XYZ file of C-alpha atoms in Angstrom:
343
model
C 12.049 14.594 6.224
C 13.268 10.999 5.821
C 11.637 9.169 2.911
C 11.804 5.414 3.534
C 11.019 3.487 0.338
C 12.339 0.149 -1.009
C 15.118 0.390 -3.572
C 15.963 -3.322 -3.593
C 14.425 -6.687 -2.801
C 10.961 -7.939 -3.835
C 9.372 -4.532 -3.131
C 12.084 -2.606 -5.006
C 9.826 -2.607 -8.071
C 7.753 0.081 -6.316
C 10.656 2.361 -5.343
C 10.928 4.675 -8.380
C 7.199 5.488 -8.338
C 7.315 6.166 -4.589
C 10.311 8.485 -4.876
C 8.822 10.444 -7.774
C 5.433 10.998 -6.128
C 7.065 12.133 -2.883
C 9.314 14.481 -4.846
C 6.258 16.010 -6.531
C 4.623 16.638 -3.147
C 7.773 18.285 -1.795
C 8.075 20.506 -4.879
C 4.456 21.631 -4.583
C 4.837 22.369 -0.877
C 7.992 24.398 -1.497
C 6.206 26.332 -4.248
C 3.621 27.194 -1.575
C 6.338 28.582 0.709
C 7.553 25.417 2.413
C 6.682 24.324 5.933
C 6.783 26.949 8.674
C 8.771 29.172 6.331
C 11.428 26.539 5.633
C 12.183 24.523 2.524
C 11.055 20.904 2.712
C 13.846 18.486 1.808
C 13.539 14.715 1.476
C 16.364 12.432 2.590
C 16.021 8.994 0.928
C 16.437 5.857 3.028
C 16.455 2.442 1.334
C 13.571 0.599 2.974
C 14.244 -2.584 1.002
C 17.021 -3.713 3.336
C 16.700 -5.767 6.513
C 14.265 -4.067 8.934
C 16.845 -3.564 11.710
C 19.269 -1.944 9.250
C 16.588 0.493 8.087
C 15.603 1.288 11.668
C 19.225 1.952 12.639
C 19.667 4.453 9.797
C 16.422 6.277 10.629
C 17.434 6.421 14.296
C 20.839 7.866 13.355
C 19.244 10.579 11.213
C 16.938 11.610 14.057
C 19.755 11.588 16.617
C 21.858 13.776 14.331
C 19.008 16.250 13.937
C 19.026 15.654 10.183
C 15.277 14.962 9.967
C 12.224 16.218 11.837
C 9.744 13.716 10.374
C 9.664 10.301 8.673
C 7.389 8.994 5.942
C 7.309 6.457 3.121
C 5.978 3.194 1.740
C 7.663 0.061 3.107
C 6.479 -3.331 4.256
C 5.013 -3.835 7.727
C 8.077 -5.755 8.912
C 10.090 -2.559 8.388
C 7.452 -0.442 10.162
C 7.556 -2.835 13.114
C 11.296 -2.160 13.434
C 11.253 1.556 12.616
C 8.356 2.725 14.810
C 9.875 1.611 18.150
C 13.253 3.116 17.216
C 11.604 6.453 16.415
C 9.890 6.138 19.774
C 7.621 9.150 19.295
C 10.524 11.601 18.914
C 9.320 12.817 15.497
C 6.045 12.312 13.592
C 6.031 9.248 11.336
C 3.539 8.881 8.464
C 3.409 5.267 7.311
C 1.845 5.254 3.850
C 1.401 1.577 2.946
C -1.898 -0.239 3.170
C -1.505 -2.411 6.217
C -3.109 -4.925 8.552
C -4.452 -2.373 11.062
C -3.893 -1.994 14.793
C -1.014 0.525 14.826
C -1.454 3.053 17.658
C 2.068 3.917 18.811
C 2.614 7.598 19.674
C 3.401 9.860 16.749
C 2.527 7.316 14.047
C 0.046 8.388 11.356
C -1.351 5.965 8.769
C -2.415 7.020 5.264
C -2.961 3.557 3.766
C -6.008 1.385 3.378
C -6.981 -0.937 6.243
C -8.878 -4.252 6.094
C -12.174 -2.759 7.296
C -12.204 -0.443 4.264
C -10.535 -2.708 1.741
C -10.473 -6.434 2.443
C -13.826 -7.063 4.153
C -15.944 -5.191 1.583
C -14.093 -6.960 -1.231
C -14.845 -10.408 0.176
C -18.481 -9.347 0.548
C -18.488 -8.299 -3.109
C -17.043 -11.609 -4.259
C -19.652 -13.535 -2.299
C -22.640 -11.402 -3.220
C -21.848 -10.449 -6.815
C -19.772 -13.331 -8.168
C -20.846 -16.075 -5.761
C -17.259 -16.834 -4.719
C -16.919 -18.183 -1.171
C -14.145 -20.806 -1.395
C -10.682 -19.252 -1.105
C -7.079 -20.347 -0.851
C -4.603 -17.935 0.727
C -0.976 -17.625 -0.390
C 1.274 -14.994 1.132
C 4.811 -13.996 1.942
C 5.869 -15.062 5.402
C 5.784 -11.930 7.549
C 3.380 -9.841 9.609
C 1.165 -8.200 6.947
C 0.165 -11.380 5.071
C -0.365 -13.408 8.230
C -2.460 -10.785 10.028
C -4.406 -9.973 6.873
C -5.140 -13.672 6.383
C -6.405 -13.910 9.963
C -8.750 -10.979 9.346
C -9.882 -12.446 6.015
C -10.770 -15.744 7.677
C -12.904 -13.908 10.229
C -14.741 -12.059 7.459
C -15.261 -15.263 5.500
C -16.675 -17.098 8.518
C -19.172 -14.266 8.967
C -20.447 -14.580 5.377
C -20.379 -18.370 5.153
C -17.096 -18.556 3.262
C -14.384 -21.197 3.447
C -10.585 -21.160 3.406
C -9.642 -24.298 1.497
C -5.896 -23.967 2.101
C -3.414 -21.440 3.469
C 0.325 -21.225 2.819
C 3.257 -18.836 3.230
C 6.532 -18.554 1.338
C 9.781 -16.691 2.104
C 10.141 -13.174 0.738
C 11.965 -13.419 -2.579
C 10.369 -16.707 -3.664
C 10.500 -17.252 -7.422
C 9.358 -20.887 -7.766
C 5.662 -21.338 -6.944
C 5.217 -24.840 -8.317
C 4.491 -26.255 -4.849
C 1.895 -23.640 -3.825
C 0.254 -23.782 -7.260
C -0.127 -27.544 -6.984
C -1.832 -27.111 -3.608
C -4.121 -24.434 -5.025
C -5.187 -26.742 -7.860
C -5.907 -29.526 -5.369
C -7.783 -27.283 -2.932
C -10.973 -26.876 -4.941
C -11.009 -23.112 -4.355
C -12.803 -20.591 -6.536
C -10.372 -17.744 -5.883
C -6.911 -17.049 -4.473
C -6.200 -14.320 -1.943
C -2.706 -13.206 -2.958
C -0.746 -11.590 -0.126
C 2.520 -11.416 -2.041
C 4.893 -8.472 -2.499
C 6.222 -7.031 -5.765
C 8.496 -9.453 -7.599
C 6.981 -12.403 -5.734
C 3.536 -11.480 -7.096
C 5.014 -11.173 -10.602
C 6.462 -14.688 -10.461
C 3.228 -16.075 -9.048
C 1.093 -14.447 -11.763
C 3.287 -15.711 -14.590
C 3.328 -19.285 -13.283
C -0.380 -19.243 -12.336
C -1.398 -18.331 -15.895
C 1.308 -20.535 -17.372
C -0.480 -23.535 -15.863
C -3.818 -22.340 -17.260
C -5.250 -21.797 -13.785
C -6.577 -18.365 -14.751
C -9.314 -20.090 -16.769
C -11.147 -21.304 -13.670
C -9.761 -19.511 -10.595
C -9.946 -15.797 -9.816
C -7.223 -13.861 -8.001
C -7.512 -10.942 -5.616
C -4.608 -9.004 -4.143
C -4.978 -5.975 -1.895
C -1.372 -4.996 -2.695
C -0.713 -4.939 -6.397
C -0.087 -2.085 -8.819
C 0.626 -1.192 -12.429
C 4.321 -2.047 -11.981
C 3.341 -5.623 -11.150
C 0.887 -5.735 -14.065
C 3.594 -4.598 -16.478
C 6.126 -7.082 -15.144
C 3.568 -9.918 -15.103
C 2.621 -9.322 -18.732
C -0.789 -8.667 -20.245
C -1.367 -12.359 -20.868
C -0.989 -13.199 -17.192
C -3.516 -10.835 -15.575
C -6.852 -12.381 -16.594
C -9.194 -12.718 -13.603
C -6.991 -10.564 -11.357
C -8.624 -7.959 -9.115
C -7.487 -5.425 -6.532
C -8.890 -2.631 -4.367
C -7.306 0.681 -3.414
C -8.008 4.298 -2.559
C -6.409 5.614 -5.742
C -6.213 4.518 -9.373
C -4.803 6.634 -12.173
C -7.641 5.382 -14.397
C -10.392 6.384 -11.955
C -10.889 9.707 -13.738
C -11.855 11.978 -10.838
C -10.946 15.661 -11.081
C -8.385 15.505 -8.219
C -6.878 12.352 -9.715
C -6.631 13.842 -13.187
C -5.021 17.004 -11.797
C -2.497 14.887 -9.905
C -1.617 12.858 -13.003
C -1.234 16.024 -15.073
C 1.137 17.542 -12.498
C 3.097 14.282 -12.255
C 3.728 13.868 -15.972
C 4.347 17.580 -16.417
C 7.160 17.337 -13.875
C 8.675 13.977 -14.866
C 7.702 13.569 -18.514
C 6.151 10.677 -20.471
C 8.886 8.248 -19.400
C 8.237 8.828 -15.684
C 7.926 5.821 -13.363
C 4.478 4.264 -13.504
C 1.858 6.238 -11.578
C 0.043 4.003 -9.109
C -1.568 3.770 -5.676
C 1.644 2.849 -3.861
C 3.548 5.809 -5.261
C 0.593 8.111 -4.662
C 0.582 7.014 -1.018
C 4.009 8.634 -0.605
C 2.583 11.866 -2.005
C -0.096 11.537 0.705
C 2.505 10.987 3.426
C 4.461 14.128 2.571
C 1.269 16.159 2.195
C -0.246 14.875 5.441
C 2.812 15.580 7.579
C 3.170 19.043 6.070
C -0.503 19.816 6.728
C -0.232 18.603 10.321
C 2.934 20.587 11.044
C 1.441 23.714 9.516
C -1.729 23.289 11.570
C 0.246 22.730 14.779
C 2.829 25.447 13.966
C 5.321 22.857 15.185
C 6.849 19.499 14.269
C 6.732 18.344 17.903
C 4.836 15.059 18.171
C 2.508 16.132 20.962
C 1.510 19.312 19.154
C 0.989 17.540 15.835
C -1.090 14.791 17.456
C -3.253 17.284 19.339
C -4.401 18.958 16.107
C -4.681 15.827 13.951
C -8.214 14.637 14.693
C -10.625 15.782 12.014
C -7.987 17.301 9.754
C -9.466 17.211 6.244
C -7.887 18.142 2.948
C -8.205 17.498 -0.776
C -5.872 14.899 -2.237
C -5.684 12.779 -5.402
C -7.938 10.368 -3.492
C -10.578 13.059 -3.040
C -11.478 14.475 0.357
C -9.645 12.598 3.102
C -10.066 12.989 6.858
C -7.803 12.008 9.769
C -9.598 9.828 12.318
C -7.656 8.233 15.162
C -4.437 9.022 13.227
C -5.660 7.026 10.207
C -6.678 8.543 6.881
C -10.316 7.767 6.157
C -10.918 7.527 2.435
C -12.993 5.963 -0.293
C -11.837 2.576 -1.637
C -12.523 1.223 -5.118
C -12.538 -2.251 -6.659
C -10.782 -2.791 -9.996
C -10.206 -5.671 -12.386
C -7.099 -6.033 -14.513
C -7.602 -5.309 -18.198
C -4.274 -6.369 -19.650
C -1.790 -3.832 -18.258
C -4.264 -1.372 -16.724
C -6.929 -1.369 -14.035
C -10.609 -1.050 -14.915
C -12.334 0.441 -11.857
C -15.725 -1.242 -11.545
C -17.200 0.208 -8.359
C -16.696 1.941 -5.033
C -16.716 -0.444 -2.096
């Protein structure tokens, strides 16, 4: 199984957690006897490179017969290159939260989608905090732009307003221009659609200008790695939503954390929702292949609807090749997430 996770670039900050969680899933599956009587092996692919380079490597692995499935967390721009190159030859479990709308043959989605994550969050901000004026800042590629489009539709429906909207190149480190526009926009909150290191730079500069005193921030893609890199003093008024938090304290989540730290020790990469999604991808594909008694895409797809299993996120169910799951809202408390409610 190819494991496509970023090991460089703005999203490289997530790579170690993703690799470790996927490795834990593979070890557990092999302890259970493997998949169809065979040992499950993960072949790492650096998903932090240019999308066409990643797609070419995945294609070569499939052509060589080296992998029978593909999974991993990587940005949507990489998925948009990889999925057509796979072309339905092997099952592909894309584990990142994403903008929705993916229905290509053989593609399964374990991540959160806007209907479960973004829309309910905007409703919460409007109804609970009274926040309706937003400015959007995102990296310039498919996920931020499509997510922003969806957010604007949700906001129109609840009487909200987008005061300003801007996009920066991946790898941006100087946010002085966008921050000036945010200050001038009169917004009450910022919808951050920034990846990894870009979000870290934004958070540091946002708080450095004292903007965290008056303006809230919400990002649907942010984890403990970004909190740690941002620094405890730069996370005030920062919120996120996800299907998994280490601090949620459910029995499945606690069991997962115990297994993770037992395997990797106290100095393991930070446990977070993005890494956990790779655990989900390996587990989902293995469950599908076992149920189908085959790794053939048609067979796997034919048995996928309604597949339910227990995961660190609780009970999850496959519907239309997407993983339906509970989603929770959390607010940053220094370097950890305080889960405040289920959306």
